[in-house]
Tab-separated table of C-alpha atoms in Angstrom:
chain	number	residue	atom	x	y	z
Y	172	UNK	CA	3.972	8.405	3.101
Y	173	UNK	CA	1.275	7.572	0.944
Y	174	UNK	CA	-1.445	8.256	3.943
Y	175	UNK	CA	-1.470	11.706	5.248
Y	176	UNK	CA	-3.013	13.689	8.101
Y	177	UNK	CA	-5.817	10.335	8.580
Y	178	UNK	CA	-7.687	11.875	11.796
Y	179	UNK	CA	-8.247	9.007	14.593
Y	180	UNK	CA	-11.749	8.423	15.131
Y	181	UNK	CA	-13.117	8.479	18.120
Y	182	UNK	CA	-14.456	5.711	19.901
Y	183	UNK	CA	-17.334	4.991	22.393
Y	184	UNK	CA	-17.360	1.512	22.993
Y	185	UNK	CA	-17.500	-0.665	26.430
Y	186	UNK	CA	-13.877	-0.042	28.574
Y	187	UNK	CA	-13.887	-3.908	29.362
Y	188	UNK	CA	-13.916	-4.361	25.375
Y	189	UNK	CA	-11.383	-1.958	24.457
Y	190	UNK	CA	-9.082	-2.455	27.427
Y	191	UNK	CA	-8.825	-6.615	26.060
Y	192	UNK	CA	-8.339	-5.160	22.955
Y	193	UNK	CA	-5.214	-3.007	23.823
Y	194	UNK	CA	-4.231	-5.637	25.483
Y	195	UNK	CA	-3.963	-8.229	22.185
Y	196	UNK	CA	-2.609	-5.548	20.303
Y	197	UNK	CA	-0.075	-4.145	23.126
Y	198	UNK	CA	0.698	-8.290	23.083
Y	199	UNK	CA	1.881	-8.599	19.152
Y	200	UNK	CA	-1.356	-9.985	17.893
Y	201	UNK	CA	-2.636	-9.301	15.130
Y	202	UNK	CA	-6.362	-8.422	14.915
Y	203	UNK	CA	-8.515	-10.554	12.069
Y	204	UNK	CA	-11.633	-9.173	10.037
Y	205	UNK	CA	-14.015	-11.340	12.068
Y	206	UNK	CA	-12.209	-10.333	15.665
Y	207	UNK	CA	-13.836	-7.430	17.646
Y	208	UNK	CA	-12.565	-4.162	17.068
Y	209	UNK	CA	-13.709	-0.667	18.243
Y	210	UNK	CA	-15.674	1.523	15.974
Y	211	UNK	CA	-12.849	3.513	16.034
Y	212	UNK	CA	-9.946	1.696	14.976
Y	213	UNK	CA	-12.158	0.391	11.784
Y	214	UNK	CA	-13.289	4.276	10.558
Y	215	UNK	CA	-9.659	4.987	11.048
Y	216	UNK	CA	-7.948	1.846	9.295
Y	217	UNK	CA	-10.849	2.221	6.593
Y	218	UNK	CA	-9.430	6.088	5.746
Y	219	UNK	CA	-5.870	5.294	6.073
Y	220	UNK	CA	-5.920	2.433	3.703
Y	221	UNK	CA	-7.961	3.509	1.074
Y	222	UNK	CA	-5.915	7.025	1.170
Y	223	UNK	CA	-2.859	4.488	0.723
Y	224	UNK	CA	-5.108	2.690	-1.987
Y	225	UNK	CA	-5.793	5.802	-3.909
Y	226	UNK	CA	-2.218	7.266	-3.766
Y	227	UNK	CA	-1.214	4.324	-5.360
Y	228	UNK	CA	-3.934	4.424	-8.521
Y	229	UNK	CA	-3.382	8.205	-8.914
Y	230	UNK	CA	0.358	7.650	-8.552
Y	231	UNK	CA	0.152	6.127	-11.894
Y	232	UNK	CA	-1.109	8.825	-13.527
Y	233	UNK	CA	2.473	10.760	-13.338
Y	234	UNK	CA	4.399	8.478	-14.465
Y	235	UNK	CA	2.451	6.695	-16.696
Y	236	UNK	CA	2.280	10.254	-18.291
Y	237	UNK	CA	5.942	9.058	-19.682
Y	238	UNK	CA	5.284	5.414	-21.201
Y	239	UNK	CA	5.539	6.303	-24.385
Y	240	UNK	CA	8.146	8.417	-24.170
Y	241	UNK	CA	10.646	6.672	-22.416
Y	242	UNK	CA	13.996	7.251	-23.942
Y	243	UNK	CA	14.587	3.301	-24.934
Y	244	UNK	CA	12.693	0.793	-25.085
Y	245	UNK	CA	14.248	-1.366	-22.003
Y	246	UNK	CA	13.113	1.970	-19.659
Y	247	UNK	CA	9.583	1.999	-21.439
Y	248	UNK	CA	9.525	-2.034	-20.652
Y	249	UNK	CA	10.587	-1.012	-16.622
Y	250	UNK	CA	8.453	1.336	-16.102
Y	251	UNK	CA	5.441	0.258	-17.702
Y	252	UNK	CA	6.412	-3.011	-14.912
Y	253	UNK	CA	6.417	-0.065	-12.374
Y	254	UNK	CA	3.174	1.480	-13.276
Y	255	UNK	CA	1.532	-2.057	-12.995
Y	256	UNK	CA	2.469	-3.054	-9.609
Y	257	UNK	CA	1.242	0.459	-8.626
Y	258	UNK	CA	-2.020	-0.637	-10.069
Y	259	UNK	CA	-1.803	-4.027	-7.872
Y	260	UNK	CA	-0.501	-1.955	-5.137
Y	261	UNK	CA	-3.928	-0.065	-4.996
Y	262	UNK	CA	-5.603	-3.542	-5.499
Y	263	UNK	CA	-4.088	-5.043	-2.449
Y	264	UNK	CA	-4.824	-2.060	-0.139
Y	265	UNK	CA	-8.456	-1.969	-1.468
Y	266	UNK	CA	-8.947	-5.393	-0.692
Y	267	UNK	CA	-7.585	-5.097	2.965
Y	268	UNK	CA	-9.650	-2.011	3.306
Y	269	UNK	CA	-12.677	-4.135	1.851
Y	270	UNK	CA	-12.297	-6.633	4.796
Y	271	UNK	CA	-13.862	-3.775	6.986
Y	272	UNK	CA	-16.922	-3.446	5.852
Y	273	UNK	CA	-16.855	-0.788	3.092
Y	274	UNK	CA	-17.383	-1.776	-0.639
Y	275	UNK	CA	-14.573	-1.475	-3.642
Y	276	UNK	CA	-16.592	0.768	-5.149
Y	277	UNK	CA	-17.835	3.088	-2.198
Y	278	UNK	CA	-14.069	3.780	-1.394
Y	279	UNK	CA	-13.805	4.367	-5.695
Y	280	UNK	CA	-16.739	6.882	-5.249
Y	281	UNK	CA	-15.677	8.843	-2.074
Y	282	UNK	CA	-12.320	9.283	-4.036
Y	283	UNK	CA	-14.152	10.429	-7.252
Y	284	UNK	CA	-15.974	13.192	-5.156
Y	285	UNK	CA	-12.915	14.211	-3.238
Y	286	UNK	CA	-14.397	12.895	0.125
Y	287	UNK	CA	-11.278	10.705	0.429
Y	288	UNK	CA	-7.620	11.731	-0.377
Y	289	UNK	CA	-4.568	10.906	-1.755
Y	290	UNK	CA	-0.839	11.653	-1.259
Y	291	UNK	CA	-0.378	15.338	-1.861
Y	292	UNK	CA	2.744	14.318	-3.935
Y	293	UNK	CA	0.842	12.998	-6.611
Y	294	UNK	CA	-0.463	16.706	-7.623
Y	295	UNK	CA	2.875	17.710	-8.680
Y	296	UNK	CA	3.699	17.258	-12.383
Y	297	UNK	CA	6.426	15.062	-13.914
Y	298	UNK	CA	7.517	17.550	-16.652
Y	299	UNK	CA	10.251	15.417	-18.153
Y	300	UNK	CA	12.227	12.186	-17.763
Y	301	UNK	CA	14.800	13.578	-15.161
Y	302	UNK	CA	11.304	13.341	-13.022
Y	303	UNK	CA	10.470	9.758	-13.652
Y	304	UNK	CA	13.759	8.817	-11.942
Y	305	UNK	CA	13.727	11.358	-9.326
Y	306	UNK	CA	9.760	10.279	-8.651
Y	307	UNK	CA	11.431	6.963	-8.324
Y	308	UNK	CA	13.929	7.230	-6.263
Y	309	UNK	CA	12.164	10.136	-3.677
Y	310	UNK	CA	8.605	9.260	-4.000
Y	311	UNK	CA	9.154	5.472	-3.854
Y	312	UNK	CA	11.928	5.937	-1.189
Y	313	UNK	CA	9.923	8.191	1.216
Y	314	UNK	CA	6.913	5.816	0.385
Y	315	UNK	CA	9.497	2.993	1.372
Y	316	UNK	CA	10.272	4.903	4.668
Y	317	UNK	CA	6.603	4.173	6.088
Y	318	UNK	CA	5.560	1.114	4.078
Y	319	UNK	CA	8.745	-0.924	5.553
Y	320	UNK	CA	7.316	-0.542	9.737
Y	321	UNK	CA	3.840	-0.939	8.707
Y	322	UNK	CA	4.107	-4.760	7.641
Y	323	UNK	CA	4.193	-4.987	11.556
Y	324	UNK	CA	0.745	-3.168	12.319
Y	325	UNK	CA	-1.855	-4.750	14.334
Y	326	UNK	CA	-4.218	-5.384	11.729
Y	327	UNK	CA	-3.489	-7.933	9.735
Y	328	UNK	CA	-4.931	-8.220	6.063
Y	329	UNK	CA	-3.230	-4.545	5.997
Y	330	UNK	CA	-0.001	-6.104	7.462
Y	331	UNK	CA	-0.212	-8.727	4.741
Y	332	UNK	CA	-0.756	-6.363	1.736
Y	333	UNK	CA	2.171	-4.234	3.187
Y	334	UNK	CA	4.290	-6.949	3.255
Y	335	UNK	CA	3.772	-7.560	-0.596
Y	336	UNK	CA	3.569	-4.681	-1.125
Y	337	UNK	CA	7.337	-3.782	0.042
Y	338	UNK	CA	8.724	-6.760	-1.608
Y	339	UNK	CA	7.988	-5.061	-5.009
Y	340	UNK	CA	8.673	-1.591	-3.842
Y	341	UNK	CA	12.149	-2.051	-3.759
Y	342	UNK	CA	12.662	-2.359	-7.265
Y	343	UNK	CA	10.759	0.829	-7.937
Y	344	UNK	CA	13.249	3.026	-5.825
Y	345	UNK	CA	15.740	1.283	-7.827
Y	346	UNK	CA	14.609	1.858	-11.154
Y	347	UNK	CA	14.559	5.505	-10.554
Y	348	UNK	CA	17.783	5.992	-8.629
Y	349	UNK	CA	19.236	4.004	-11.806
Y	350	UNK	CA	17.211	6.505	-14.455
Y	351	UNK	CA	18.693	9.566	-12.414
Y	352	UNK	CA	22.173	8.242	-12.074
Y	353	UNK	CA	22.596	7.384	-15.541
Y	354	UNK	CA	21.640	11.285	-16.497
Y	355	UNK	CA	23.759	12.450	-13.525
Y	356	UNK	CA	26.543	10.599	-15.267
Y	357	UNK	CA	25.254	12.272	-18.754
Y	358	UNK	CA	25.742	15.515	-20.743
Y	359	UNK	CA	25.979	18.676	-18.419
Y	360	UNK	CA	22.257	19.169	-20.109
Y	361	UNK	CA	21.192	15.871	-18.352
Y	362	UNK	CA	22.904	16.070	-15.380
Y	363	UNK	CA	21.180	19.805	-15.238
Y	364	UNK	CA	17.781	18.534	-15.777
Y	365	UNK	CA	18.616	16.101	-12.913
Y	366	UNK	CA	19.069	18.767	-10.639
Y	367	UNK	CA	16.351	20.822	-11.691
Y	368	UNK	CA	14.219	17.694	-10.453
Y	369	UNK	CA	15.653	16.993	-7.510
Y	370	UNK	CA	15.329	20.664	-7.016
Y	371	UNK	CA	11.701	20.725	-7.653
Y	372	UNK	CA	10.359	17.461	-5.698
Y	373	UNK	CA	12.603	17.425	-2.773
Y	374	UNK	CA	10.375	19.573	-0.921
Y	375	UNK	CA	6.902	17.766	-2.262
Y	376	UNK	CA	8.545	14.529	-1.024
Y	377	UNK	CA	9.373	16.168	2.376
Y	378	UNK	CA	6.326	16.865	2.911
Y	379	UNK	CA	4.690	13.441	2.067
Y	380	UNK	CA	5.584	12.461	5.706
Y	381	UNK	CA	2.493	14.876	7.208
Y	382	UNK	CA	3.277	17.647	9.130
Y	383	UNK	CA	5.245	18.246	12.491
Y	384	UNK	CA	4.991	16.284	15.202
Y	385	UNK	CA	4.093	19.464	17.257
Y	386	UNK	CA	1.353	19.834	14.627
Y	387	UNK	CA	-0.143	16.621	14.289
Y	388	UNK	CA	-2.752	15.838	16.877
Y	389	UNK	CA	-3.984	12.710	15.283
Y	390	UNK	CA	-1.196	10.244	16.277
Y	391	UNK	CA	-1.429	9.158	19.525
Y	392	UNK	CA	-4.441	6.884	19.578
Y	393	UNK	CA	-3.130	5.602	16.148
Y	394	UNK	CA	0.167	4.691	17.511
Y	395	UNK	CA	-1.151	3.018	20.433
Y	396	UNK	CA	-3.334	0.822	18.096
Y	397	UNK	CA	-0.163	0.044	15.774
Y	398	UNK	CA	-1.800	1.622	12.915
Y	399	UNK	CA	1.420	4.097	12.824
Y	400	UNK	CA	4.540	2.625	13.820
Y	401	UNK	CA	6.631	6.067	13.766
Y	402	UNK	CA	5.931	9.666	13.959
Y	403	UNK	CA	5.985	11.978	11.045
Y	404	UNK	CA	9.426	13.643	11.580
Y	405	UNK	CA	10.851	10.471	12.682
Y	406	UNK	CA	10.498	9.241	9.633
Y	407	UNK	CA	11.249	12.488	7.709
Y	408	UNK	CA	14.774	12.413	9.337
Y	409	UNK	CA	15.227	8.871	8.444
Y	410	UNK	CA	14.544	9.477	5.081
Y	411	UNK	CA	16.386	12.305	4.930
Y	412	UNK	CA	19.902	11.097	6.648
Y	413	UNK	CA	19.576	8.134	3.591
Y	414	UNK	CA	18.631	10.359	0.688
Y	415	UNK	CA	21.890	12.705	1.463
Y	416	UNK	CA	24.477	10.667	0.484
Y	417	UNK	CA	22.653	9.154	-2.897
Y	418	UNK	CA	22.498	12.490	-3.706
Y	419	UNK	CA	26.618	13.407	-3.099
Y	420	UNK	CA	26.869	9.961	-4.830
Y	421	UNK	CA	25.597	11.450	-7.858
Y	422	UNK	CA	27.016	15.025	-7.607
Y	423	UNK	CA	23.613	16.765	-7.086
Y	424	UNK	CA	22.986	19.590	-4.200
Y	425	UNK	CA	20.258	19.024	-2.043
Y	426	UNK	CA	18.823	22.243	-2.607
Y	427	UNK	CA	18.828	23.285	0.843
Y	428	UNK	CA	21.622	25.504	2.121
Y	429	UNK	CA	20.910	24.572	5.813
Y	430	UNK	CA	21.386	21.009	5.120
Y	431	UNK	CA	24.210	20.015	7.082
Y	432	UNK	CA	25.354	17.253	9.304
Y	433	UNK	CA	24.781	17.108	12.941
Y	434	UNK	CA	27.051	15.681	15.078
Y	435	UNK	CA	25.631	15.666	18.381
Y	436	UNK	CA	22.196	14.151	17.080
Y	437	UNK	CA	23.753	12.125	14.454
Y	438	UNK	CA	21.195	13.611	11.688
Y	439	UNK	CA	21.177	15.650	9.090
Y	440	UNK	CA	19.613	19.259	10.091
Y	441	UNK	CA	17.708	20.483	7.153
Y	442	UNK	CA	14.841	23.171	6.735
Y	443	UNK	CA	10.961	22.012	6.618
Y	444	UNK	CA	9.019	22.454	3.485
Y	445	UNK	CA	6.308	25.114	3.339
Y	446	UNK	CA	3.660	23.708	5.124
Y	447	UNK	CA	1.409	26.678	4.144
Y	448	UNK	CA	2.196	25.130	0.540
Y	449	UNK	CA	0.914	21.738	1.915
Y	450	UNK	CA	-1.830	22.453	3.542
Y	451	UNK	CA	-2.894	24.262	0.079
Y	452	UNK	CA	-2.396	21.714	-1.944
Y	453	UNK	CA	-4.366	18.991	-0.030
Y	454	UNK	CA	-7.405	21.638	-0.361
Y	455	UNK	CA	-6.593	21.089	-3.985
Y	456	UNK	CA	-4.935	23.969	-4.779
Y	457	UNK	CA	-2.068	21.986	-6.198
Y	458	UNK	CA	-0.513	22.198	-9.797
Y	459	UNK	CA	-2.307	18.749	-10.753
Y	460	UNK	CA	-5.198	18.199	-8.282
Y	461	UNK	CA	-8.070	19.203	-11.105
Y	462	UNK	CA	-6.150	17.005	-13.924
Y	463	UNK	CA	-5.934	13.619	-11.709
Y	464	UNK	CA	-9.457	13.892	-10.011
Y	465	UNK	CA	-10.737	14.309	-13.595
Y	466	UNK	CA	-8.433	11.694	-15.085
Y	467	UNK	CA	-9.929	9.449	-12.663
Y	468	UNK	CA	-13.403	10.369	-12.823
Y	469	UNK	CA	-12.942	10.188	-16.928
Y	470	UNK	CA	-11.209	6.229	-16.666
Y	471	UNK	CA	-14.647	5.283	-14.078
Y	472	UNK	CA	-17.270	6.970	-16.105
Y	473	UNK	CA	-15.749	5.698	-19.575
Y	474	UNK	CA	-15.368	1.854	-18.264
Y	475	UNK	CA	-18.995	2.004	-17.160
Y	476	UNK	CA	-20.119	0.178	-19.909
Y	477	UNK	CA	-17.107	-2.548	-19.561
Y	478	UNK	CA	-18.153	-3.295	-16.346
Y	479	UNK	CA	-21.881	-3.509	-16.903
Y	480	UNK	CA	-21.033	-5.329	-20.003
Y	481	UNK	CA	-18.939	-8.552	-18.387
Y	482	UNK	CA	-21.051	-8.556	-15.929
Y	483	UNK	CA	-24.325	-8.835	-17.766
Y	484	UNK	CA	-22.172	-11.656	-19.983
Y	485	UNK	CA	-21.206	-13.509	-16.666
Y	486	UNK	CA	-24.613	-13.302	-15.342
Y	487	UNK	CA	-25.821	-14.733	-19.216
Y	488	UNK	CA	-23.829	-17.513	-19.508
Y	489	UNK	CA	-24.709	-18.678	-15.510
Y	490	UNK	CA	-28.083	-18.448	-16.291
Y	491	UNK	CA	-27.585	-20.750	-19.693
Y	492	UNK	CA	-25.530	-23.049	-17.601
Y	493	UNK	CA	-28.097	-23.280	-15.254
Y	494	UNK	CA	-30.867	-23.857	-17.666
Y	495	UNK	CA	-28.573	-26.686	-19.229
Y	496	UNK	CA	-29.053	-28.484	-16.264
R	163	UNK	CA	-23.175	0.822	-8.099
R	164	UNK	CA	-25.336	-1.647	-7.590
R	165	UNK	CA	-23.705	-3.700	-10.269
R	166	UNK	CA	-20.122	-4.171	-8.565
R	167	UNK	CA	-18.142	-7.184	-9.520
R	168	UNK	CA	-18.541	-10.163	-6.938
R	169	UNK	CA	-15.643	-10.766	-4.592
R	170	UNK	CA	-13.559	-13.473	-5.257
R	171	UNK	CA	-10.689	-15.409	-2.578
R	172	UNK	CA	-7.663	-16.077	-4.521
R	173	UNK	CA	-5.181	-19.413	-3.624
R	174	UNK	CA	-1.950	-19.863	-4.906
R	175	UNK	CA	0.436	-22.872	-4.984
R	176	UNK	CA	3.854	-21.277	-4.914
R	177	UNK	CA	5.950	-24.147	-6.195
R	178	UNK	CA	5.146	-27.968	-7.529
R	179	UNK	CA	4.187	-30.135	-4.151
R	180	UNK	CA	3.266	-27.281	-2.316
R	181	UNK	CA	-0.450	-26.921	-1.178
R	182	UNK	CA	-2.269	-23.687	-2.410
R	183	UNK	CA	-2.303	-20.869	-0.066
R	184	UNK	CA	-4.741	-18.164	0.663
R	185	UNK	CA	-2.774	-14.790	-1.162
R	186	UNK	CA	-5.470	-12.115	-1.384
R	187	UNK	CA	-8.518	-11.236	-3.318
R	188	UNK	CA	-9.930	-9.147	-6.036
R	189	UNK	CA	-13.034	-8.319	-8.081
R	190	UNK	CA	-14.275	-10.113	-11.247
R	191	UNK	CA	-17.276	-10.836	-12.984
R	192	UNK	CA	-16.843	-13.638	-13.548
R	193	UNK	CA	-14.735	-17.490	-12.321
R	194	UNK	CA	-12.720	-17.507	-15.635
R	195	UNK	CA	-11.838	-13.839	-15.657
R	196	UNK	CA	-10.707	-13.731	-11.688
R	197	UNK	CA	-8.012	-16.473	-12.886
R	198	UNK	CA	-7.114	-13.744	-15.309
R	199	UNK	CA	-6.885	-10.782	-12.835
R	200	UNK	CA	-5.398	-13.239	-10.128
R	201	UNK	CA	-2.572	-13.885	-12.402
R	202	UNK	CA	-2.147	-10.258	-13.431
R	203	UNK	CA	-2.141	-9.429	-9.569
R	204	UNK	CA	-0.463	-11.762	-7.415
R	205	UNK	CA	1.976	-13.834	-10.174
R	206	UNK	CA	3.763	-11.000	-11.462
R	207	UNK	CA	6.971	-12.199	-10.094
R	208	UNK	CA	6.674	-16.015	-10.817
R	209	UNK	CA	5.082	-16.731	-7.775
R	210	UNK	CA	2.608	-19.778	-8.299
R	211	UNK	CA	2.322	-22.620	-10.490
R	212	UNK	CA	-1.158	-22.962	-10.683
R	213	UNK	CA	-4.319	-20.735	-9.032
R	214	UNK	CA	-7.479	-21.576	-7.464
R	215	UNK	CA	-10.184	-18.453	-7.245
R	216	UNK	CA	-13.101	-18.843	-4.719
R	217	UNK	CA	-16.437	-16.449	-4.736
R	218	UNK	CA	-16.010	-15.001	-1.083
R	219	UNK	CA	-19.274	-15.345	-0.524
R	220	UNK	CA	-19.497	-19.028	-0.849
R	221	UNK	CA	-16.538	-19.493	2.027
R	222	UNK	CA	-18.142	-20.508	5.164
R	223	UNK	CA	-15.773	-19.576	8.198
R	224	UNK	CA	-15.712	-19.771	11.851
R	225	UNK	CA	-16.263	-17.396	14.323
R	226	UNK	CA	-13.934	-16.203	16.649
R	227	UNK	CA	-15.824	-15.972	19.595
R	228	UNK	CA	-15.811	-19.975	18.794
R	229	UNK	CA	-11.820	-19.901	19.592
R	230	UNK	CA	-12.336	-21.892	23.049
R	231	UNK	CA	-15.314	-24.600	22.231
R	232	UNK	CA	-13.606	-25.619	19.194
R	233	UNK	CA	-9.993	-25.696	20.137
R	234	UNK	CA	-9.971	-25.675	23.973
R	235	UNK	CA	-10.428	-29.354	24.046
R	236	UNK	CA	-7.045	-30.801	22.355
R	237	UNK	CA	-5.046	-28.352	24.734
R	238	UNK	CA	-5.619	-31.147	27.540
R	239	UNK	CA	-4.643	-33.786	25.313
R	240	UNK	CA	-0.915	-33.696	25.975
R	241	UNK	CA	-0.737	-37.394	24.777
R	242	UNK	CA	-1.368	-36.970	21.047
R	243	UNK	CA	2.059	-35.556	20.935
R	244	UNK	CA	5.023	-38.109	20.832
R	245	UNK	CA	6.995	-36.323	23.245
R	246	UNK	CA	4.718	-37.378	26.274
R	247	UNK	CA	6.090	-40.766	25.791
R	248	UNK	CA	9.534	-41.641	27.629
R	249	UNK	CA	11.354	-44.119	25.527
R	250	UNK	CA	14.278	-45.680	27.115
R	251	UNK	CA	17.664	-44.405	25.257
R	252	UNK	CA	18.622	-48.395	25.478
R	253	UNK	CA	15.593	-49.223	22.872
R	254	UNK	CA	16.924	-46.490	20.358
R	255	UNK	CA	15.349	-44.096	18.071
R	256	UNK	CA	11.396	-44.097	17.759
């Protein structure tokens, strides 16, 4: 999941207010950028968005770190499509977070001085092209896991966005389950270096669902305002008891020797990442943290001067216009 | 950051005789360039046949605490829908 560990805000607002409120949102509506809403819910939404928005402009960092290296040139054509709906992705979510009250370029700023996040996955390196298809079909398919319930959350520019937002995604999982099948299917070097990818993100994309439920204090108030539709490990599992048999499909191990099926649950058992690792990497101790924050900060700083400059043409030729007249 | 792009509402019709339809937004500088970025971020799939781009801030909207003066009133007027009328099944379809 692209937004992780977003901390419910609290909220002191009148009990007549917020009890009508629960009361829309425990009755399917869907709650508008003009409606009412406690102080609360906004802070939260605006975190939990623009985390989502963020994950999806550094998300393009790692694979884009492969356009020009794609093997043919169909697979540099896909996945230069990919890396561009990421960017509209990002521009969707900023522009639902935008409807509550916080600029474009506050949200661009807090992410620039680390004050807001992104998905812990994205500080893991894609070190060769086995990645781009495991980043594909893990990332994009844990990403999937959360995305897909959240078109039904109570607020409803960020219902909207995820609903566009998941018609595109699909093709992305599928692009990368078809880039890791076709080396599965390769050499025993490529089907190797398949393995030793799924071997190295499985974990990473474990872990993208947050941790525990019996360590996550922030969900309650969050589910009961639909702005999380399922717990972390409930959607861990899912994703989980769907990845399992892609991966037999292709003839890779999960690389998890407890992995096995359950039959009294009906899941897949399987061991939890190292959360210690997690919680490490979100305090930016990850292999990639320094290299996207300055990536990003490098792109802003650097397209200064484009910005300034169309503007200061825009606000020219209105002016001239307006003289004209 | 004073100088951040004005907001712009983008509309798209989605096929020939449809109307346009409110899609999303995005930041330009200017009218001509949000047609650019509206087509590089909501018709990346074929979905319109033509775009309309709006500065947000020139969209006047109403309030919702304006939900019951405005449309309150035609909830009592049952009789601007055809089926308040009983038309005998002799005189046929109407």
């Amino acid at each position: 999941m692209y937004a992780q560990m977003i901390k419910s805000e609290a909220t002191q607002d009148d009990p007549e207010k917020l009890a009508a409120f629960q009361a829309r949102i425990d009755a399917g509506e869907k709650i508008e950028p003009k409606d009412w809403m406690p102080e609360g819910y906004r802070k939260t939404l605006i975190r939990q968005i623009g985390q989502h928005a963020h994950s999806e402009i550094v998300g393009q960092l790692p694979e884009g770190n492969w356009i020009t290296r794609a093997p043919t040139l169909e697979r540099k054509a896909i996945l230069l499509a990919k890396v561009q709906d990421e960017a509209g992705h990002g521009l969707y979510l900023y522009c639902a977070a935008e409807t509550l009250g916080i600029s474009r370029d506050e949200m661009t700023e807090m992410l620039l001085d680390g004050r807001m996040k992104y998905s812990s996955i994205f500080n893991y390196p894609t070190l060769n092209w086995a990645d781009i298809g495991a980043v594909g079909w893990l990332v994009d398919g844990a990403a999937i896991m959360n995305q897909v319930p959240l078109q039904r959350t109570s607020y409803g520019p960020y219902s909207r966005a995820m609903i566009r937002v998941c018609k595109e995604e699909s093709f992305h999982q599928r692009q990368g389950y078809d880039v890791i099948r076709r080396m599965a299917e390769g050499t025993p070097e490529q089907k190797k270096m398949a393995q030793d990818a799924l071997n190295r993100l499985w974990y990473p994309s474990l872990m993208m669902f947050g941790p525990s439920d019996k360590d996550s204090v922030h969900s309650a108030q969050s589910m009961k305002w639909k702005i999380k539709m399922n717990t972390n490990d409930e959607l861990r599992q899912k994703f989980v008891d769907q990845t399992v048999p892609q991966a037999e499909y292709l003839g890779l191990t999960i690389p998890d020797p407890d992995l096995k099926w359950n039959e009294e649950r009906g899941h897949y058992d399987f061991t939890d990442p190292d959360w210690n690792e997690f919680f490490d990497v979100i305090k930016g101790n990850g292999p990639c943290n320094a290299d996207r924050l300055a990536a990003r900060n490098k792109a802003w700083k650097d397209g200064q001067w484009v910005r300034d400059g169309m503007l200061a043409h825009a606000r020219k030729k209105a002016a001239r216009k307006h003289a004209a007249e | 950051m004073k100088n951040e792009w004005p907001l712009w509402e983008v509309f798209i019709r989605g096929q020939h005789g449809m109307s346009h339809r409110h899609v999303g937004s995005l930041h330009a500088p200017d009218a001509e360039m949000a047609i650019k970025n509206a087509r590089d971020v909501y018709t990346r799939r074929n979905e319109g046949v033509s775009i309309w781009v709006v500065e947000a801030a020139a969209i006047t909207a109403s309030s919702p605490s304006d939900k019951g003066p405005l449309y309150e009133p035609s909830e009592s007027k049952v009789y601007r829908h055809p089926t308040f009328f009983d038309i005998p099944d002799e005189v046929g379809a109407m």
